[in-house]
Amino acid sequence: MRVFVTGATGFVGSAVVAELIGAGHEVVGLTRSETGAKSLRDAGAKAHRGDLADLESLRRGAAESDGVIHTAFIHGVQQTRLSSRLGVILGGSPNSIVARFISFATQTDRRAVETLGAALAGGSRPFVNAFPTMAMMSGRLATEDDAPDLGAPGGARATSETATLVLASRGVRASVVRLPPSVHNEVRQGLVRYMIETARKSHVSGFVGDGLNRWAAVHVLDAALLFRLALEKGAPGARYHAVGEEGIALKTIAETIGRGLNVPVVEKPASHFGFIAPFVPVDNPASSALTQERLGWRPTHRALIADVEAGLSAAGAK
């Protein structure tokens, strides 16, 4: 199968590319730069130049493929074109920059999903879209049958999931893979890496409140396998959870960081964590029971705490 992958040079996307190539698929990866194009070629994939705002490039990439996996998302203003960056920064009150950026990023993603899906319409070609579990209701175990919560920190991205599932009625075998906040290996640990960076700078490892709120987690290689299974066998309109661990208490994560950096572990206000402040207090456990039942997916790689420990140990040895 010829598969078009967006976000192909990112942390999750590059693992997906390797998983697909290892399973015998031909991969074409979207990239903004020649550096990205070279890394794709080195990995055994073909490069397709463009970005999420270049809808014609997205349309061509999808139209020439047998299926699409969409892992790209604009996480920072530096990932945008200069005109878009200026629009976000100068387009109103300085106090509203974050809101303008979120609106820009989510609208860009929705248009990308609609464009990719329209190019696949008819013939039941697969489309798999990445989506965050941080868009689910806080304080309860999220399942694959739950709809996003618009009030959740990631709830603004709900339009992307909705747009994906609508494609199922248009002859696209469209599905969603929900990713937890801690997609990890020993080098990177999702949002946890920002907790580590904050601890290094502040010389304390923090948590919020009693620290018992939970984050789900998955090893990046297990997540990559699920994307492939969803591409090959996913049902139209399905939601799948790439969750290897249902929930690890933030205080446990903070204590692991504290040991690794040899700094105190203390309660801190959410503002201590900078731009991830909205996510740190959230109780975001999630189940993958239905995903495992429906696709036969089984997470087998190392757990989050082990990867945090390994990453901190490796960094300390350098």
Short mmCIF file of N, CA and C in Angstrom, two decimals, residues 164-269:
data_model
loop_
_atom_site.label_atom_id
_atom_site.label_comp_id
_atom_site.label_asym_id
_atom_site.label_seq_id
_atom_site.Cartn_x
_atom_site.Cartn_y
_atom_site.Cartn_z
N THR A 164 -13.20 13.99 10.82
CA THR A 164 -12.70 12.66 10.43
C THR A 164 -13.83 11.66 10.35
N LEU A 165 -14.67 11.62 11.38
CA LEU A 165 -15.73 10.62 11.43
C LEU A 165 -16.80 10.88 10.36
N VAL A 166 -16.98 12.14 9.98
CA VAL A 166 -17.93 12.46 8.90
C VAL A 166 -17.48 11.82 7.59
N LEU A 167 -16.17 11.69 7.40
CA LEU A 167 -15.65 11.11 6.16
C LEU A 167 -16.12 9.67 5.96
N ALA A 168 -16.44 8.98 7.05
CA ALA A 168 -16.89 7.59 6.93
C ALA A 168 -18.18 7.48 6.12
N SER A 169 -18.96 8.55 6.10
CA SER A 169 -20.20 8.54 5.32
C SER A 169 -19.97 8.94 3.87
N ARG A 170 -18.71 9.22 3.52
CA ARG A 170 -18.39 9.69 2.17
C ARG A 170 -17.45 8.72 1.46
N GLY A 171 -17.51 7.46 1.86
CA GLY A 171 -16.71 6.45 1.18
C GLY A 171 -15.26 6.42 1.58
N VAL A 172 -14.95 6.93 2.77
CA VAL A 172 -13.58 6.87 3.28
C VAL A 172 -13.58 5.97 4.51
N ARG A 173 -12.64 5.05 4.61
CA ARG A 173 -12.53 4.21 5.81
C ARG A 173 -11.77 4.99 6.87
N ALA A 174 -12.45 5.99 7.43
CA ALA A 174 -11.82 6.95 8.33
C ALA A 174 -11.94 6.50 9.79
N SER A 175 -10.83 6.63 10.51
CA SER A 175 -10.82 6.30 11.93
C SER A 175 -9.90 7.26 12.67
N VAL A 176 -9.99 7.23 14.00
CA VAL A 176 -9.20 8.12 14.85
C VAL A 176 -8.37 7.28 15.80
N VAL A 177 -7.10 7.64 15.97
CA VAL A 177 -6.25 7.05 17.00
C VAL A 177 -5.97 8.13 18.03
N ARG A 178 -6.46 7.91 19.24
CA ARG A 178 -6.27 8.88 20.31
C ARG A 178 -4.97 8.59 21.06
N LEU A 179 -4.16 9.64 21.20
CA LEU A 179 -2.85 9.51 21.84
C LEU A 179 -2.87 10.17 23.23
N PRO A 180 -2.28 9.51 24.23
CA PRO A 180 -2.22 10.10 25.57
C PRO A 180 -1.15 11.18 25.64
N PRO A 181 -1.12 11.96 26.73
CA PRO A 181 -0.14 13.04 26.85
C PRO A 181 1.30 12.57 26.99
N SER A 182 1.48 11.31 27.34
CA SER A 182 2.83 10.77 27.52
C SER A 182 3.09 9.67 26.49
N VAL A 183 3.38 10.08 25.25
CA VAL A 183 3.90 9.15 24.24
C VAL A 183 5.42 9.19 24.41
N HIS A 184 6.03 8.04 24.65
CA HIS A 184 7.39 8.08 25.17
C HIS A 184 8.31 7.03 24.57
N ASN A 185 9.60 7.32 24.69
CA ASN A 185 10.69 6.35 24.68
C ASN A 185 11.72 6.89 25.67
N GLU A 186 12.91 6.37 25.69
CA GLU A 186 13.85 6.84 26.71
C GLU A 186 14.45 8.21 26.36
N VAL A 187 14.23 8.67 25.14
CA VAL A 187 14.74 9.98 24.72
C VAL A 187 13.71 11.08 24.94
N ARG A 188 12.44 10.78 24.64
CA ARG A 188 11.37 11.77 24.79
C ARG A 188 10.20 11.14 25.51
N GLN A 189 9.50 11.94 26.31
CA GLN A 189 8.38 11.41 27.09
C GLN A 189 7.15 12.32 27.02
N GLY A 190 6.79 12.76 25.83
CA GLY A 190 5.59 13.57 25.68
C GLY A 190 5.64 14.81 26.54
N LEU A 191 4.50 15.15 27.17
CA LEU A 191 4.46 16.33 28.02
C LEU A 191 5.37 16.21 29.24
N VAL A 192 5.73 14.98 29.60
CA VAL A 192 6.60 14.79 30.76
C VAL A 192 7.96 15.46 30.53
N ARG A 193 8.40 15.54 29.29
CA ARG A 193 9.71 16.16 29.05
C ARG A 193 9.70 17.62 29.45
N TYR A 194 8.53 18.28 29.35
CA TYR A 194 8.46 19.68 29.78
C TYR A 194 8.46 19.78 31.30
N MET A 195 7.93 18.77 31.98
CA MET A 195 8.06 18.73 33.43
C MET A 195 9.53 18.58 33.82
N ILE A 196 10.26 17.77 33.07
CA ILE A 196 11.69 17.59 33.33
C ILE A 196 12.45 18.89 33.09
N GLU A 197 12.16 19.56 31.98
CA GLU A 197 12.83 20.82 31.68
C GLU A 197 12.55 21.86 32.76
N THR A 198 11.29 21.91 33.22
CA THR A 198 10.93 22.86 34.28
C THR A 198 11.69 22.54 35.56
N ALA A 199 11.81 21.25 35.88
CA ALA A 199 12.53 20.83 37.08
C ALA A 199 14.01 21.20 36.99
N ARG A 200 14.60 21.05 35.82
CA ARG A 200 16.01 21.42 35.65
C ARG A 200 16.21 22.92 35.90
N LYS A 201 15.30 23.72 35.38
CA LYS A 201 15.46 25.18 35.47
C LYS A 201 15.15 25.70 36.87
N SER A 202 14.14 25.10 37.52
CA SER A 202 13.69 25.62 38.82
C SER A 202 14.34 24.92 40.01
N HIS A 203 15.01 23.79 39.74
CA HIS A 203 15.69 22.99 40.78
C HIS A 203 14.71 22.38 41.78
N VAL A 204 13.46 22.22 41.37
CA VAL A 204 12.47 21.44 42.12
C VAL A 204 11.61 20.68 41.12
N SER A 205 11.14 19.51 41.50
CA SER A 205 10.24 18.72 40.66
C SER A 205 8.83 18.88 41.22
N GLY A 206 7.96 19.49 40.43
CA GLY A 206 6.67 19.87 40.95
C GLY A 206 5.51 19.00 40.52
N PHE A 207 4.44 19.06 41.30
CA PHE A 207 3.14 18.49 40.96
C PHE A 207 2.11 19.48 41.47
N VAL A 208 0.86 19.31 41.06
CA VAL A 208 -0.21 20.23 41.44
C VAL A 208 -1.18 19.55 42.39
N GLY A 209 -1.60 20.28 43.43
CA GLY A 209 -2.55 19.72 44.38
C GLY A 209 -1.96 18.54 45.12
N ASP A 210 -2.75 17.44 45.20
CA ASP A 210 -2.23 16.24 45.87
C ASP A 210 -1.42 15.36 44.93
N GLY A 211 -1.39 15.72 43.65
CA GLY A 211 -0.59 14.98 42.68
C GLY A 211 -1.18 13.64 42.27
N LEU A 212 -2.43 13.39 42.65
CA LEU A 212 -3.03 12.08 42.35
C LEU A 212 -3.75 12.04 41.01
N ASN A 213 -3.80 13.18 40.33
CA ASN A 213 -4.38 13.14 38.98
C ASN A 213 -3.47 12.31 38.07
N ARG A 214 -4.08 11.64 37.12
CA ARG A 214 -3.38 10.62 36.32
C ARG A 214 -3.28 11.01 34.84
N TRP A 215 -2.17 10.60 34.24
CA TRP A 215 -2.00 10.70 32.80
C TRP A 215 -1.82 9.29 32.24
N ALA A 216 -2.53 9.00 31.15
CA ALA A 216 -2.30 7.76 30.42
C ALA A 216 -0.98 7.87 29.65
N ALA A 217 -0.45 6.74 29.22
CA ALA A 217 0.84 6.73 28.53
C ALA A 217 0.91 5.59 27.54
N VAL A 218 1.82 5.73 26.57
CA VAL A 218 2.08 4.65 25.62
C VAL A 218 3.48 4.82 25.05
N HIS A 219 4.16 3.71 24.83
CA HIS A 219 5.46 3.76 24.16
C HIS A 219 5.23 4.10 22.69
N VAL A 220 6.10 4.93 22.11
CA VAL A 220 5.90 5.41 20.76
C VAL A 220 5.86 4.26 19.75
N LEU A 221 6.60 3.17 19.98
CA LEU A 221 6.57 2.04 19.05
C LEU A 221 5.25 1.28 19.12
N ASP A 222 4.66 1.20 20.31
CA ASP A 222 3.33 0.60 20.42
C ASP A 222 2.29 1.47 19.70
N ALA A 223 2.42 2.78 19.85
CA ALA A 223 1.50 3.69 19.16
C ALA A 223 1.63 3.55 17.65
N ALA A 224 2.86 3.45 17.16
CA ALA A 224 3.08 3.31 15.72
C ALA A 224 2.43 2.04 15.18
N LEU A 225 2.53 0.95 15.95
CA LEU A 225 1.88 -0.28 15.53
C LEU A 225 0.37 -0.10 15.42
N LEU A 226 -0.22 0.61 16.36
CA LEU A 226 -1.67 0.81 16.32
C LEU A 226 -2.09 1.62 15.09
N PHE A 227 -1.30 2.62 14.74
CA PHE A 227 -1.62 3.38 13.52
C PHE A 227 -1.62 2.45 12.31
N ARG A 228 -0.65 1.54 12.24
CA ARG A 228 -0.62 0.62 11.10
C ARG A 228 -1.83 -0.30 11.10
N LEU A 229 -2.19 -0.83 12.26
CA LEU A 229 -3.34 -1.72 12.34
C LEU A 229 -4.63 -0.99 11.97
N ALA A 230 -4.75 0.26 12.41
CA ALA A 230 -5.94 1.04 12.05
C ALA A 230 -5.99 1.29 10.55
N LEU A 231 -4.83 1.53 9.95
CA LEU A 231 -4.76 1.73 8.50
C LEU A 231 -5.19 0.45 7.78
N GLU A 232 -4.67 -0.68 8.22
CA GLU A 232 -4.91 -1.94 7.51
C GLU A 232 -6.27 -2.55 7.81
N LYS A 233 -6.74 -2.41 9.06
CA LYS A 233 -7.94 -3.15 9.47
C LYS A 233 -9.01 -2.31 10.13
N GLY A 234 -8.76 -1.01 10.32
CA GLY A 234 -9.69 -0.18 11.07
C GLY A 234 -11.06 -0.08 10.42
N ALA A 235 -12.07 0.03 11.26
CA ALA A 235 -13.44 0.15 10.77
C ALA A 235 -13.78 1.62 10.51
N PRO A 236 -14.60 1.90 9.51
CA PRO A 236 -14.98 3.30 9.26
C PRO A 236 -15.74 3.86 10.45
N GLY A 237 -15.35 5.07 10.86
CA GLY A 237 -16.01 5.73 11.98
C GLY A 237 -15.54 5.28 13.34
N ALA A 238 -14.49 4.47 13.41
CA ALA A 238 -14.03 3.93 14.70
C ALA A 238 -13.07 4.89 15.39
N ARG A 239 -13.05 4.78 16.73
CA ARG A 239 -12.06 5.47 17.54
C ARG A 239 -11.22 4.40 18.24
N TYR A 240 -9.92 4.58 18.22
CA TYR A 240 -9.02 3.65 18.88
C TYR A 240 -8.14 4.41 19.88
N HIS A 241 -7.80 3.74 20.98
CA HIS A 241 -6.97 4.36 22.01
C HIS A 241 -5.59 3.72 22.04
N ALA A 242 -4.57 4.54 21.75
CA ALA A 242 -3.19 4.08 21.86
C ALA A 242 -2.74 4.29 23.30
N VAL A 243 -3.22 3.43 24.18
CA VAL A 243 -2.96 3.55 25.61
C VAL A 243 -2.33 2.26 26.11
N GLY A 244 -1.08 2.36 26.56
CA GLY A 244 -0.40 1.21 27.14
C GLY A 244 -0.58 1.13 28.63
N GLU A 245 -0.67 2.31 29.29
CA GLU A 245 -0.92 2.40 30.73
C GLU A 245 -2.09 3.35 30.95
N GLU A 246 -3.08 2.90 31.71
CA GLU A 246 -4.31 3.68 31.84
C GLU A 246 -4.10 5.00 32.57
N GLY A 247 -3.20 5.03 33.55
CA GLY A 247 -3.00 6.29 34.26
C GLY A 247 -1.89 6.19 35.30
N ILE A 248 -0.94 7.11 35.21
CA ILE A 248 0.14 7.20 36.19
C ILE A 248 -0.03 8.51 36.93
N ALA A 249 -0.02 8.47 38.26
CA ALA A 249 -0.20 9.68 39.06
C ALA A 249 0.92 10.68 38.77
N LEU A 250 0.56 11.95 38.65
CA LEU A 250 1.57 12.98 38.38
C LEU A 250 2.60 13.07 39.51
N LYS A 251 2.19 12.77 40.73
CA LYS A 251 3.16 12.80 41.83
C LYS A 251 4.20 11.70 41.66
N THR A 252 3.78 10.56 41.14
CA THR A 252 4.74 9.47 40.87
C THR A 252 5.74 9.91 39.80
N ILE A 253 5.25 10.59 38.77
CA ILE A 253 6.14 11.09 37.72
C ILE A 253 7.09 12.12 38.31
N ALA A 254 6.55 13.05 39.12
CA ALA A 254 7.37 14.09 39.73
C ALA A 254 8.44 13.49 40.64
N GLU A 255 8.07 12.45 41.38
CA GLU A 255 9.05 11.80 42.27
C GLU A 255 10.16 11.13 41.47
N THR A 256 9.80 10.54 40.33
CA THR A 256 10.81 9.92 39.46
C THR A 256 11.78 10.97 38.93
N ILE A 257 11.23 12.10 38.52
CA ILE A 257 12.07 13.20 38.03
C ILE A 257 12.97 13.72 39.16
N GLY A 258 12.38 13.87 40.34
CA GLY A 258 13.15 14.35 41.48
C GLY A 258 14.34 13.47 41.80
N ARG A 259 14.12 12.14 41.78
CA ARG A 259 15.22 11.21 42.04
C ARG A 259 16.29 11.31 40.96
N GLY A 260 15.83 11.39 39.71
CA GLY A 260 16.78 11.43 38.60
C GLY A 260 17.62 12.68 38.57
N LEU A 261 17.04 13.80 38.99
CA LEU A 261 17.76 15.07 38.96
C LEU A 261 18.32 15.45 40.33
N ASN A 262 17.97 14.64 41.34
CA ASN A 262 18.41 14.92 42.71
C ASN A 262 17.94 16.31 43.17
N VAL A 263 16.65 16.57 42.97
CA VAL A 263 16.04 17.83 43.40
C VAL A 263 14.83 17.51 44.26
N PRO A 264 14.39 18.45 45.12
CA PRO A 264 13.20 18.21 45.96
C PRO A 264 11.93 18.05 45.12
N VAL A 265 10.99 17.29 45.65
CA VAL A 265 9.68 17.11 45.02
C VAL A 265 8.68 17.89 45.84
N VAL A 266 8.04 18.88 45.22
CA VAL A 266 7.19 19.80 45.98
C VAL A 266 5.91 20.12 45.21
N GLU A 267 4.88 20.47 45.96
CA GLU A 267 3.64 20.95 45.34
C GLU A 267 3.87 22.34 44.78
N LYS A 268 3.35 22.57 43.58
CA LYS A 268 3.50 23.86 42.93
C LYS A 268 2.18 24.26 42.26
N PRO A 269 1.94 25.56 42.07
CA PRO A 269 0.77 25.96 41.30
C PRO A 269 0.95 25.60 39.83
#
